[in-house]
């Protein structure tokens, strides 16, 4: 379940990246589209994104096995906003 809210001048986004029982994270296409839209609509606010799985390699093999599968797409969306 994803949700978001604004508190003062900060926009908070919470993304569900779990696909139990798998260790890696996953974002569906509609989640990525929604994220892009939310960021575009709220460019004037500071933004904090919470999710369980990391979108960049930390260069620790056992941790990187749990990385977000769509990290390239996620990072492109973040960089474009």
PDB file of N, CA, C and O in Angstrom:
ATOM      1  N   UNK A   1       0.841  -1.177   0.000  1.00  0.00           N
ATOM      2  CA  UNK A   1       0.000   0.000   0.000  1.00  0.00           C
ATOM      3  C   UNK A   1       0.883   1.236   0.000  1.00  0.00           C
ATOM      4  O   UNK A   1       1.731   1.392   0.872  1.00  0.00           O
ATOM      5  N   UNK A   2       0.711   2.103  -0.968  1.00  0.00           N
ATOM      6  CA  UNK A   2       1.469   3.349  -1.078  1.00  0.00           C
ATOM      7  C   UNK A   2       0.605   4.496  -0.561  1.00  0.00           C
ATOM      8  O   UNK A   2      -0.614   4.473  -0.711  1.00  0.00           O
ATOM      9  N   UNK A   3       1.244   5.482   0.023  1.00  0.00           N
ATOM     10  CA  UNK A   3       0.507   6.686   0.403  1.00  0.00           C
ATOM     11  C   UNK A   3       1.466   7.857   0.496  1.00  0.00           C
ATOM     12  O   UNK A   3       2.677   7.693   0.480  1.00  0.00           O
ATOM     13  N   UNK A   4       0.875   9.042   0.557  1.00  0.00           N
ATOM     14  CA  UNK A   4       1.678  10.258   0.633  1.00  0.00           C
ATOM     15  C   UNK A   4       0.890  11.328   1.362  1.00  0.00           C
ATOM     16  O   UNK A   4      -0.338  11.262   1.449  1.00  0.00           O
ATOM     17  N   UNK A   5       1.624  12.306   1.886  1.00  0.00           N
ATOM     18  CA  UNK A   5       0.980  13.443   2.534  1.00  0.00           C
ATOM     19  C   UNK A   5       1.968  14.599   2.602  1.00  0.00           C
ATOM     20  O   UNK A   5       3.174  14.417   2.466  1.00  0.00           O
ATOM     21  N   UNK A   6       1.425  15.774   2.812  1.00  0.00           N
ATOM     22  CA  UNK A   6       2.237  16.976   2.981  1.00  0.00           C
ATOM     23  C   UNK A   6       2.141  17.403   4.432  1.00  0.00           C
ATOM     24  O   UNK A   6       1.052  17.447   5.012  1.00  0.00           O
ATOM     25  N   UNK A   7       3.285  17.691   5.017  1.00  0.00           N
ATOM     26  CA  UNK A   7       3.344  18.250   6.366  1.00  0.00           C
ATOM     27  C   UNK A   7       4.241  19.475   6.303  1.00  0.00           C
ATOM     28  O   UNK A   7       5.412  19.360   5.937  1.00  0.00           O
ATOM     29  N   UNK A   8       3.640  20.622   6.609  1.00  0.00           N
ATOM     30  CA  UNK A   8       4.321  21.911   6.494  1.00  0.00           C
ATOM     31  C   UNK A   8       4.816  22.074   5.056  1.00  0.00           C
ATOM     32  O   UNK A   8       4.010  22.063   4.140  1.00  0.00           O
ATOM     33  N   UNK A   9       6.112  22.186   4.846  1.00  0.00           N
ATOM     34  CA  UNK A   9       6.622  22.386   3.486  1.00  0.00           C
ATOM     35  C   UNK A   9       7.333  21.148   2.941  1.00  0.00           C
ATOM     36  O   UNK A   9       8.168  21.237   2.053  1.00  0.00           O
ATOM     37  N   UNK A  10       6.965  19.977   3.452  1.00  0.00           N
ATOM     38  CA  UNK A  10       7.619  18.740   3.036  1.00  0.00           C
ATOM     39  C   UNK A  10       6.587  17.718   2.578  1.00  0.00           C
ATOM     40  O   UNK A  10       5.565  17.519   3.229  1.00  0.00           O
ATOM     41  N   UNK A  11       6.871  17.093   1.453  1.00  0.00           N
ATOM     42  CA  UNK A  11       6.016  16.068   0.866  1.00  0.00           C
ATOM     43  C   UNK A  11       6.617  14.705   1.194  1.00  0.00           C
ATOM     44  O   UNK A  11       7.779  14.438   0.898  1.00  0.00           O
ATOM     45  N   UNK A  12       5.845  13.844   1.832  1.00  0.00           N
ATOM     46  CA  UNK A  12       6.285  12.511   2.237  1.00  0.00           C
ATOM     47  C   UNK A  12       5.608  11.466   1.352  1.00  0.00           C
ATOM     48  O   UNK A  12       4.385  11.488   1.191  1.00  0.00           O
ATOM     49  N   UNK A  13       6.410  10.565   0.797  1.00  0.00           N
ATOM     50  CA  UNK A  13       5.903   9.483  -0.052  1.00  0.00           C
ATOM     51  C   UNK A  13       6.374   8.155   0.548  1.00  0.00           C
ATOM     52  O   UNK A  13       7.558   7.984   0.848  1.00  0.00           O
ATOM     53  N   UNK A  14       5.444   7.224   0.698  1.00  0.00           N
ATOM     54  CA  UNK A  14       5.746   5.898   1.228  1.00  0.00           C
ATOM     55  C   UNK A  14       5.402   4.870   0.155  1.00  0.00           C
ATOM     56  O   UNK A  14       4.261   4.810  -0.304  1.00  0.00           O
ATOM     57  N   UNK A  15       6.390   4.079  -0.256  1.00  0.00           N
ATOM     58  CA  UNK A  15       6.208   3.101  -1.324  1.00  0.00           C
ATOM     59  C   UNK A  15       6.358   1.683  -0.776  1.00  0.00           C
ATOM     60  O   UNK A  15       7.324   1.379  -0.077  1.00  0.00           O
ATOM     61  N   UNK A  16       5.412   0.826  -1.114  1.00  0.00           N
ATOM     62  CA  UNK A  16       5.490  -0.580  -0.735  1.00  0.00           C
ATOM     63  C   UNK A  16       6.284  -1.310  -1.805  1.00  0.00           C
ATOM     64  O   UNK A  16       5.822  -1.485  -2.928  1.00  0.00           O
ATOM     65  N   UNK A  17       7.484  -1.733  -1.463  1.00  0.00           N
ATOM     66  CA  UNK A  17       8.367  -2.413  -2.412  1.00  0.00           C
ATOM     67  C   UNK A  17       8.471  -3.917  -2.133  1.00  0.00           C
ATOM     68  O   UNK A  17       9.270  -4.601  -2.766  1.00  0.00           O
ATOM     69  N   UNK A  18       7.672  -4.427  -1.225  1.00  0.00           N
ATOM     70  CA  UNK A  18       7.789  -5.836  -0.847  1.00  0.00           C
ATOM     71  C   UNK A  18       7.070  -6.753  -1.830  1.00  0.00           C
ATOM     72  O   UNK A  18       6.029  -6.408  -2.391  1.00  0.00           O
ATOM     73  N   UNK A  19       7.675  -7.911  -2.060  1.00  0.00           N
ATOM     74  CA  UNK A  19       7.075  -8.986  -2.859  1.00  0.00           C
ATOM     75  C   UNK A  19       7.358 -10.312  -2.143  1.00  0.00           C
ATOM     76  O   UNK A  19       8.131 -11.135  -2.616  1.00  0.00           O
ATOM     77  N   UNK A  20       6.764 -10.479  -0.996  1.00  0.00           N
ATOM     78  CA  UNK A  20       7.008 -11.655  -0.152  1.00  0.00           C
ATOM     79  C   UNK A  20       6.786 -12.932  -0.944  1.00  0.00           C
ATOM     80  O   UNK A  20       5.889 -12.999  -1.777  1.00  0.00           O
ATOM     81  N   UNK A  21       7.604 -13.920  -0.747  1.00  0.00           N
ATOM     82  CA  UNK A  21       8.693 -14.048   0.214  1.00  0.00           C
ATOM     83  C   UNK A  21      10.058 -13.683  -0.372  1.00  0.00           C
ATOM     84  O   UNK A  21      11.094 -14.044   0.182  1.00  0.00           O
ATOM     85  N   UNK A  22      10.077 -12.991  -1.499  1.00  0.00           N
ATOM     86  CA  UNK A  22      11.332 -12.657  -2.159  1.00  0.00           C
ATOM     87  C   UNK A  22      12.118 -11.597  -1.387  1.00  0.00           C
ATOM     88  O   UNK A  22      11.523 -10.703  -0.787  1.00  0.00           O
ATOM     89  N   UNK A  23      13.449 -11.672  -1.404  1.00  0.00           N
ATOM     90  CA  UNK A  23      14.252 -10.684  -0.677  1.00  0.00           C
ATOM     91  C   UNK A  23      14.374  -9.341  -1.402  1.00  0.00           C
ATOM     92  O   UNK A  23      14.519  -8.299  -0.771  1.00  0.00           O
ATOM     93  N   UNK A  24      14.310  -9.351  -2.737  1.00  0.00           N
ATOM     94  CA  UNK A  24      14.488  -8.105  -3.478  1.00  0.00           C
ATOM     95  C   UNK A  24      13.199  -7.282  -3.474  1.00  0.00           C
ATOM     96  O   UNK A  24      12.129  -7.787  -3.213  1.00  0.00           O
ATOM     97  N   UNK A  25      13.366  -6.004  -3.791  1.00  0.00           N
ATOM     98  CA  UNK A  25      12.223  -5.113  -3.851  1.00  0.00           C
ATOM     99  C   UNK A  25      11.685  -4.987  -5.256  1.00  0.00           C
ATOM    100  O   UNK A  25      12.376  -5.269  -6.240  1.00  0.00           O
ATOM    101  N   UNK A  26      10.435  -4.551  -5.349  1.00  0.00           N
ATOM    102  CA  UNK A  26       9.785  -4.445  -6.648  1.00  0.00           C
ATOM    103  C   UNK A  26       8.787  -3.307  -6.635  1.00  0.00           C
ATOM    104  O   UNK A  26       8.041  -3.127  -5.671  1.00  0.00           O
ATOM    105  N   UNK A  27       8.781  -2.503  -7.715  1.00  0.00           N
ATOM    106  CA  UNK A  27       7.756  -1.482  -7.926  1.00  0.00           C
ATOM    107  C   UNK A  27       7.047  -1.799  -9.231  1.00  0.00           C
ATOM    108  O   UNK A  27       7.690  -2.001 -10.259  1.00  0.00           O
ATOM    109  N   UNK A  28       5.724  -1.847  -9.191  1.00  0.00           N
ATOM    110  CA  UNK A  28       4.923  -2.093 -10.386  1.00  0.00           C
ATOM    111  C   UNK A  28       4.937  -0.849 -11.265  1.00  0.00           C
ATOM    112  O   UNK A  28       5.201   0.259 -10.797  1.00  0.00           O
ATOM    113  N   UNK A  29       4.632  -1.028 -12.535  1.00  0.00           N
ATOM    114  CA  UNK A  29       4.627   0.084 -13.489  1.00  0.00           C
ATOM    115  C   UNK A  29       3.717   1.213 -13.019  1.00  0.00           C
ATOM    116  O   UNK A  29       4.076   2.388 -13.112  1.00  0.00           O
ATOM    117  N   UNK A  30       2.549   0.876 -12.472  1.00  0.00           N
ATOM    118  CA  UNK A  30       1.637   1.929 -12.007  1.00  0.00           C
ATOM    119  C   UNK A  30       2.205   2.677 -10.810  1.00  0.00           C
ATOM    120  O   UNK A  30       1.950   3.875 -10.649  1.00  0.00           O
ATOM    121  N   UNK A  31       2.994   2.024  -9.981  1.00  0.00           N
ATOM    122  CA  UNK A  31       3.632   2.709  -8.863  1.00  0.00           C
ATOM    123  C   UNK A  31       4.657   3.712  -9.373  1.00  0.00           C
ATOM    124  O   UNK A  31       4.756   4.828  -8.856  1.00  0.00           O
ATOM    125  N   UNK A  32       5.430   3.314 -10.382  1.00  0.00           N
ATOM    126  CA  UNK A  32       6.430   4.217 -10.956  1.00  0.00           C
ATOM    127  C   UNK A  32       5.755   5.402 -11.644  1.00  0.00           C
ATOM    128  O   UNK A  32       6.202   6.545 -11.502  1.00  0.00           O
ATOM    129  N   UNK A  33       4.663   5.154 -12.350  1.00  0.00           N
ATOM    130  CA  UNK A  33       3.910   6.237 -12.994  1.00  0.00           C
ATOM    131  C   UNK A  33       3.343   7.192 -11.953  1.00  0.00           C
ATOM    132  O   UNK A  33       3.413   8.418 -12.114  1.00  0.00           O
ATOM    133  N   UNK A  34       2.772   6.638 -10.893  1.00  0.00           N
ATOM    134  CA  UNK A  34       2.223   7.475  -9.816  1.00  0.00           C
ATOM    135  C   UNK A  34       3.311   8.303  -9.150  1.00  0.00           C
ATOM    136  O   UNK A  34       3.103   9.482  -8.852  1.00  0.00           O
ATOM    137  N   UNK A  35       4.466   7.692  -8.923  1.00  0.00           N
ATOM    138  CA  UNK A  35       5.577   8.414  -8.318  1.00  0.00           C
ATOM    139  C   UNK A  35       5.982   9.589  -9.195  1.00  0.00           C
ATOM    140  O   UNK A  35       6.148  10.712  -8.706  1.00  0.00           O
ATOM    141  N   UNK A  36       6.116   9.348 -10.487  1.00  0.00           N
ATOM    142  CA  UNK A  36       6.487  10.416 -11.417  1.00  0.00           C
ATOM    143  C   UNK A  36       5.464  11.555 -11.356  1.00  0.00           C
ATOM    144  O   UNK A  36       5.836  12.731 -11.275  1.00  0.00           O
ATOM    145  N   UNK A  37       4.196  11.220 -11.365  1.00  0.00           N
ATOM    146  CA  UNK A  37       3.147  12.228 -11.302  1.00  0.00           C
ATOM    147  C   UNK A  37       3.157  13.010 -10.001  1.00  0.00           C
ATOM    148  O   UNK A  37       3.027  14.238  -9.997  1.00  0.00           O
ATOM    149  N   UNK A  38       3.320  12.308  -8.894  1.00  0.00           N
ATOM    150  CA  UNK A  38       3.349  12.977  -7.586  1.00  0.00           C
ATOM    151  C   UNK A  38       4.520  13.944  -7.483  1.00  0.00           C
ATOM    152  O   UNK A  38       4.366  15.063  -6.985  1.00  0.00           O
ATOM    153  N   UNK A  39       5.680  13.516  -7.957  1.00  0.00           N
ATOM    154  CA  UNK A  39       6.851  14.390  -7.896  1.00  0.00           C
ATOM    155  C   UNK A  39       6.673  15.611  -8.798  1.00  0.00           C
ATOM    156  O   UNK A  39       7.025  16.727  -8.412  1.00  0.00           O
ATOM    157  N   UNK A  40       6.115  15.403  -9.979  1.00  0.00           N
ATOM    158  CA  UNK A  40       5.906  16.513 -10.912  1.00  0.00           C
ATOM    159  C   UNK A  40       4.909  17.526 -10.345  1.00  0.00           C
ATOM    160  O   UNK A  40       5.082  18.736 -10.503  1.00  0.00           O
ATOM    161  N   UNK A  41       3.880  17.039  -9.659  1.00  0.00           N
ATOM    162  CA  UNK A  41       2.850  17.911  -9.090  1.00  0.00           C
ATOM    163  C   UNK A  41       3.333  18.674  -7.862  1.00  0.00           C
ATOM    164  O   UNK A  41       2.708  19.654  -7.464  1.00  0.00           O
ATOM    165  N   UNK A  42       4.390  18.218  -7.233  1.00  0.00           N
ATOM    166  CA  UNK A  42       4.844  18.798  -5.970  1.00  0.00           C
ATOM    167  C   UNK A  42       6.290  19.259  -6.016  1.00  0.00           C
ATOM    168  O   UNK A  42       7.005  19.189  -5.011  1.00  0.00           O
ATOM    169  N   UNK A  43       6.730  19.751  -7.159  1.00  0.00           N
ATOM    170  CA  UNK A  43       8.125  20.186  -7.334  1.00  0.00           C
ATOM    171  C   UNK A  43       8.522  21.297  -6.371  1.00  0.00           C
ATOM    172  O   UNK A  43       9.692  21.477  -6.083  1.00  0.00           O
ATOM    173  N   UNK A  44       7.554  22.059  -5.920  1.00  0.00           N
ATOM    174  CA  UNK A  44       7.851  23.201  -5.046  1.00  0.00           C
ATOM    175  C   UNK A  44       8.096  22.790  -3.594  1.00  0.00           C
ATOM    176  O   UNK A  44       8.448  23.633  -2.774  1.00  0.00           O
ATOM    177  N   UNK A  45       7.917  21.517  -3.280  1.00  0.00           N
ATOM    178  CA  UNK A  45       8.083  21.052  -1.903  1.00  0.00           C
ATOM    179  C   UNK A  45       9.343  20.200  -1.750  1.00  0.00           C
ATOM    180  O   UNK A  45       9.746  19.496  -2.679  1.00  0.00           O
ATOM    181  N   UNK A  46       9.934  20.252  -0.565  1.00  0.00           N
ATOM    182  CA  UNK A  46      10.977  19.272  -0.241  1.00  0.00           C
ATOM    183  C   UNK A  46      10.282  17.915  -0.208  1.00  0.00           C
ATOM    184  O   UNK A  46       9.131  17.823   0.210  1.00  0.00           O
ATOM    185  N   UNK A  47      10.972  16.877  -0.641  1.00  0.00           N
ATOM    186  CA  UNK A  47      10.349  15.557  -0.712  1.00  0.00           C
ATOM    187  C   UNK A  47      11.213  14.514  -0.025  1.00  0.00           C
ATOM    188  O   UNK A  47      12.433  14.489  -0.189  1.00  0.00           O
ATOM    189  N   UNK A  48      10.545  13.639   0.733  1.00  0.00           N
ATOM    190  CA  UNK A  48      11.196  12.513   1.385  1.00  0.00           C
ATOM    191  C   UNK A  48      10.468  11.248   0.923  1.00  0.00           C
ATOM    192  O   UNK A  48       9.242  11.184   0.991  1.00  0.00           O
ATOM    193  N   UNK A  49      11.230  10.268   0.436  1.00  0.00           N
ATOM    194  CA  UNK A  49      10.641   9.011  -0.029  1.00  0.00           C
ATOM    195  C   UNK A  49      11.097   7.885   0.891  1.00  0.00           C
ATOM    196  O   UNK A  49      12.300   7.716   1.122  1.00  0.00           O
ATOM    197  N   UNK A  50      10.130   7.134   1.396  1.00  0.00           N
ATOM    198  CA  UNK A  50      10.411   5.992   2.257  1.00  0.00           C
ATOM    199  C   UNK A  50      10.059   4.713   1.510  1.00  0.00           C
ATOM    200  O   UNK A  50       8.996   4.609   0.900  1.00  0.00           O
ATOM    201  N   UNK A  51      10.961   3.741   1.557  1.00  0.00           N
ATOM    202  CA  UNK A  51      10.698   2.407   1.030  1.00  0.00           C
ATOM    203  C   UNK A  51      11.696   1.445   1.671  1.00  0.00           C
ATOM    204  O   UNK A  51      12.751   1.866   2.154  1.00  0.00           O
ATOM    205  N   UNK A  52      11.352   0.206   1.694  1.00  0.00           N
ATOM    206  CA  UNK A  52      12.169  -0.778   2.398  1.00  0.00           C
ATOM    207  C   UNK A  52      13.439  -1.162   1.634  1.00  0.00           C
ATOM    208  O   UNK A  52      14.469  -1.435   2.239  1.00  0.00           O
ATOM    209  N   UNK A  53      13.379  -1.193   0.313  1.00  0.00           N
ATOM    210  CA  UNK A  53      14.504  -1.678  -0.487  1.00  0.00           C
ATOM    211  C   UNK A  53      15.271  -0.521  -1.116  1.00  0.00           C
ATOM    212  O   UNK A  53      14.684   0.417  -1.627  1.00  0.00           O
ATOM    213  N   UNK A  54      16.573  -0.614  -1.081  1.00  0.00           N
ATOM    214  CA  UNK A  54      17.431   0.477  -1.554  1.00  0.00           C
ATOM    215  C   UNK A  54      17.521   0.499  -3.089  1.00  0.00           C
ATOM    216  O   UNK A  54      17.549  -0.547  -3.725  1.00  0.00           O
ATOM    217  N   UNK A  55      17.594   1.715  -3.678  1.00  0.00           N
ATOM    218  CA  UNK A  55      17.631   1.855  -5.129  1.00  0.00           C
ATOM    219  C   UNK A  55      19.034   2.047  -5.717  1.00  0.00           C
ATOM    220  O   UNK A  55      19.172   2.270  -6.912  1.00  0.00           O
ATOM    221  N   UNK A  56      20.056   1.985  -4.890  1.00  0.00           N
ATOM    222  CA  UNK A  56      21.440   2.106  -5.361  1.00  0.00           C
ATOM    223  C   UNK A  56      22.269   1.003  -4.706  1.00  0.00           C
ATOM    224  O   UNK A  56      22.000   0.593  -3.580  1.00  0.00           O
ATOM    225  N   UNK A  57      23.267   0.538  -5.441  1.00  0.00           N
ATOM    226  CA  UNK A  57      24.135  -0.508  -4.882  1.00  0.00           C
ATOM    227  C   UNK A  57      24.916   0.036  -3.701  1.00  0.00           C
ATOM    228  O   UNK A  57      25.387   1.169  -3.729  1.00  0.00           O
ATOM    229  N   UNK A  58      25.062  -0.797  -2.683  1.00  0.00           N
ATOM    230  CA  UNK A  58      25.878  -0.438  -1.530  1.00  0.00           C
ATOM    231  C   UNK A  58      27.185  -1.240  -1.529  1.00  0.00           C
ATOM    232  O   UNK A  58      27.996  -1.108  -0.638  1.00  0.00           O
ATOM    233  N   UNK A  59      27.345  -2.087  -2.554  1.00  0.00           N
ATOM    234  CA  UNK A  59      28.548  -2.892  -2.766  1.00  0.00           C
ATOM    235  C   UNK A  59      28.831  -3.845  -1.617  1.00  0.00           C
ATOM    236  O   UNK A  59      29.988  -4.097  -1.262  1.00  0.00           O
ATOM    237  N   UNK A  60      27.757  -4.360  -1.062  1.00  0.00           N
ATOM    238  CA  UNK A  60      27.818  -5.451  -0.100  1.00  0.00           C
ATOM    239  C   UNK A  60      26.934  -6.545  -0.698  1.00  0.00           C
ATOM    240  O   UNK A  60      25.709  -6.345  -0.807  1.00  0.00           O
ATOM    241  N   UNK A  61      27.527  -7.647  -1.148  1.00  0.00           N
ATOM    242  CA  UNK A  61      26.773  -8.643  -1.911  1.00  0.00           C
ATOM    243  C   UNK A  61      25.441  -9.069  -1.285  1.00  0.00           C
ATOM    244  O   UNK A  61      24.430  -9.109  -1.969  1.00  0.00           O
ATOM    245  N   UNK A  62      25.417  -9.371  -0.017  1.00  0.00           N
ATOM    246  CA  UNK A  62      24.164  -9.849   0.579  1.00  0.00           C
ATOM    247  C   UNK A  62      23.112  -8.750   0.635  1.00  0.00           C
ATOM    248  O   UNK A  62      21.919  -9.034   0.542  1.00  0.00           O
ATOM    249  N   UNK A  63      23.534  -7.492   0.743  1.00  0.00           N
ATOM    250  CA  UNK A  63      22.569  -6.378   0.729  1.00  0.00           C
ATOM    251  C   UNK A  63      22.094  -6.090  -0.688  1.00  0.00           C
ATOM    252  O   UNK A  63      20.917  -5.827  -0.913  1.00  0.00           O
ATOM    253  N   UNK A  64      23.003  -6.129  -1.636  1.00  0.00           N
ATOM    254  CA  UNK A  64      22.643  -5.812  -3.017  1.00  0.00           C
ATOM    255  C   UNK A  64      21.694  -6.850  -3.620  1.00  0.00           C
ATOM    256  O   UNK A  64      20.996  -6.559  -4.581  1.00  0.00           O
ATOM    257  N   UNK A  65      21.637  -8.053  -3.042  1.00  0.00           N
ATOM    258  CA  UNK A  65      20.654  -9.051  -3.469  1.00  0.00           C
ATOM    259  C   UNK A  65      19.236  -8.604  -3.134  1.00  0.00           C
ATOM    260  O   UNK A  65      18.277  -9.086  -3.714  1.00  0.00           O
ATOM    261  N   UNK A  66      19.098  -7.676  -2.190  1.00  0.00           N
ATOM    262  CA  UNK A  66      17.787  -7.200  -1.744  1.00  0.00           C
ATOM    263  C   UNK A  66      17.426  -5.842  -2.347  1.00  0.00           C
ATOM    264  O   UNK A  66      16.470  -5.204  -1.940  1.00  0.00           O
ATOM    265  N   UNK A  67      18.179  -5.435  -3.330  1.00  0.00           N
ATOM    266  CA  UNK A  67      17.988  -4.128  -3.954  1.00  0.00           C
ATOM    267  C   UNK A  67      16.674  -4.065  -4.735  1.00  0.00           C
ATOM    268  O   UNK A  67      16.125  -5.088  -5.140  1.00  0.00           O
ATOM    269  N   UNK A  68      16.190  -2.875  -4.955  1.00  0.00           N
ATOM    270  CA  UNK A  68      15.002  -2.646  -5.763  1.00  0.00           C
ATOM    271  C   UNK A  68      15.269  -3.078  -7.203  1.00  0.00           C
ATOM    272  O   UNK A  68      16.243  -2.645  -7.819  1.00  0.00           O
ATOM    273  N   UNK A  69      14.422  -3.940  -7.766  1.00  0.00           N
ATOM    274  CA  UNK A  69      14.622  -4.442  -9.129  1.00  0.00           C
ATOM    275  C   UNK A  69      14.565  -3.334 -10.178  1.00  0.00           C
ATOM    276  O   UNK A  69      15.285  -3.377 -11.166  1.00  0.00           O
ATOM    277  N   UNK A  70      13.706  -2.370  -9.987  1.00  0.00           N
ATOM    278  CA  UNK A  70      13.546  -1.283 -10.956  1.00  0.00           C
ATOM    279  C   UNK A  70      14.362  -0.058 -10.567  1.00  0.00           C
ATOM    280  O   UNK A  70      13.936   1.079 -10.765  1.00  0.00           O
ATOM    281  N   UNK A  71      15.548  -0.270 -10.051  1.00  0.00           N
ATOM    282  CA  UNK A  71      16.353   0.846  -9.556  1.00  0.00           C
ATOM    283  C   UNK A  71      16.683   1.853 -10.660  1.00  0.00           C
ATOM    284  O   UNK A  71      16.664   3.063 -10.415  1.00  0.00           O
ATOM    285  N   UNK A  72      16.950   1.385 -11.879  1.00  0.00           N
ATOM    286  CA  UNK A  72      17.261   2.324 -12.967  1.00  0.00           C
ATOM    287  C   UNK A  72      16.067   3.221 -13.266  1.00  0.00           C
ATOM    288  O   UNK A  72      16.213   4.437 -13.396  1.00  0.00           O
ATOM    289  N   UNK A  73      14.886   2.626 -13.382  1.00  0.00           N
ATOM    290  CA  UNK A  73      13.679   3.411 -13.658  1.00  0.00           C
ATOM    291  C   UNK A  73      13.395   4.376 -12.505  1.00  0.00           C
ATOM    292  O   UNK A  73      13.074   5.540 -12.733  1.00  0.00           O
ATOM    293  N   UNK A  74      13.497   3.887 -11.285  1.00  0.00           N
ATOM    294  CA  UNK A  74      13.252   4.716 -10.101  1.00  0.00           C
ATOM    295  C   UNK A  74      14.205   5.913 -10.087  1.00  0.00           C
ATOM    296  O   UNK A  74      13.778   7.057  -9.920  1.00  0.00           O
ATOM    297  N   UNK A  75      15.484   5.646 -10.297  1.00  0.00           N
ATOM    298  CA  UNK A  75      16.485   6.725 -10.248  1.00  0.00           C
ATOM    299  C   UNK A  75      16.303   7.725 -11.378  1.00  0.00           C
ATOM    300  O   UNK A  75      16.549   8.919 -11.201  1.00  0.00           O
ATOM    301  N   UNK A  76      15.869   7.281 -12.553  1.00  0.00           N
ATOM    302  CA  UNK A  76      15.579   8.205 -13.651  1.00  0.00           C
ATOM    303  C   UNK A  76      14.442   9.144 -13.270  1.00  0.00           C
ATOM    304  O   UNK A  76      14.491  10.343 -13.555  1.00  0.00           O
ATOM    305  N   UNK A  77      13.424   8.601 -12.638  1.00  0.00           N
ATOM    306  CA  UNK A  77      12.287   9.433 -12.203  1.00  0.00           C
ATOM    307  C   UNK A  77      12.749  10.454 -11.176  1.00  0.00           C
ATOM    308  O   UNK A  77      12.391  11.629 -11.262  1.00  0.00           O
ATOM    309  N   UNK A  78      13.557  10.022 -10.237  1.00  0.00           N
ATOM    310  CA  UNK A  78      14.053  10.930  -9.197  1.00  0.00           C
ATOM    311  C   UNK A  78      14.890  12.047  -9.832  1.00  0.00           C
ATOM    312  O   UNK A  78      14.713  13.222  -9.532  1.00  0.00           O
ATOM    313  N   UNK A  79      15.794  11.676 -10.725  1.00  0.00           N
ATOM    314  CA  UNK A  79      16.667  12.671 -11.365  1.00  0.00           C
ATOM    315  C   UNK A  79      15.896  13.652 -12.246  1.00  0.00           C
ATOM    316  O   UNK A  79      16.284  14.806 -12.365  1.00  0.00           O
ATOM    317  N   UNK A  80      14.802  13.196 -12.842  1.00  0.00           N
ATOM    318  CA  UNK A  80      14.030  14.082 -13.727  1.00  0.00           C
ATOM    319  C   UNK A  80      13.157  15.064 -12.962  1.00  0.00           C
ATOM    320  O   UNK A  80      12.579  15.972 -13.550  1.00  0.00           O
ATOM    321  N   UNK A  81      13.064  14.886 -11.681  1.00  0.00           N
ATOM    322  CA  UNK A  81      12.253  15.778 -10.857  1.00  0.00           C
ATOM    323  C   UNK A  81      13.126  16.469  -9.841  1.00  0.00           C
ATOM    324  O   UNK A  81      12.800  17.205  -9.058  1.00  0.00           O
TER     325      UNK A  81
END
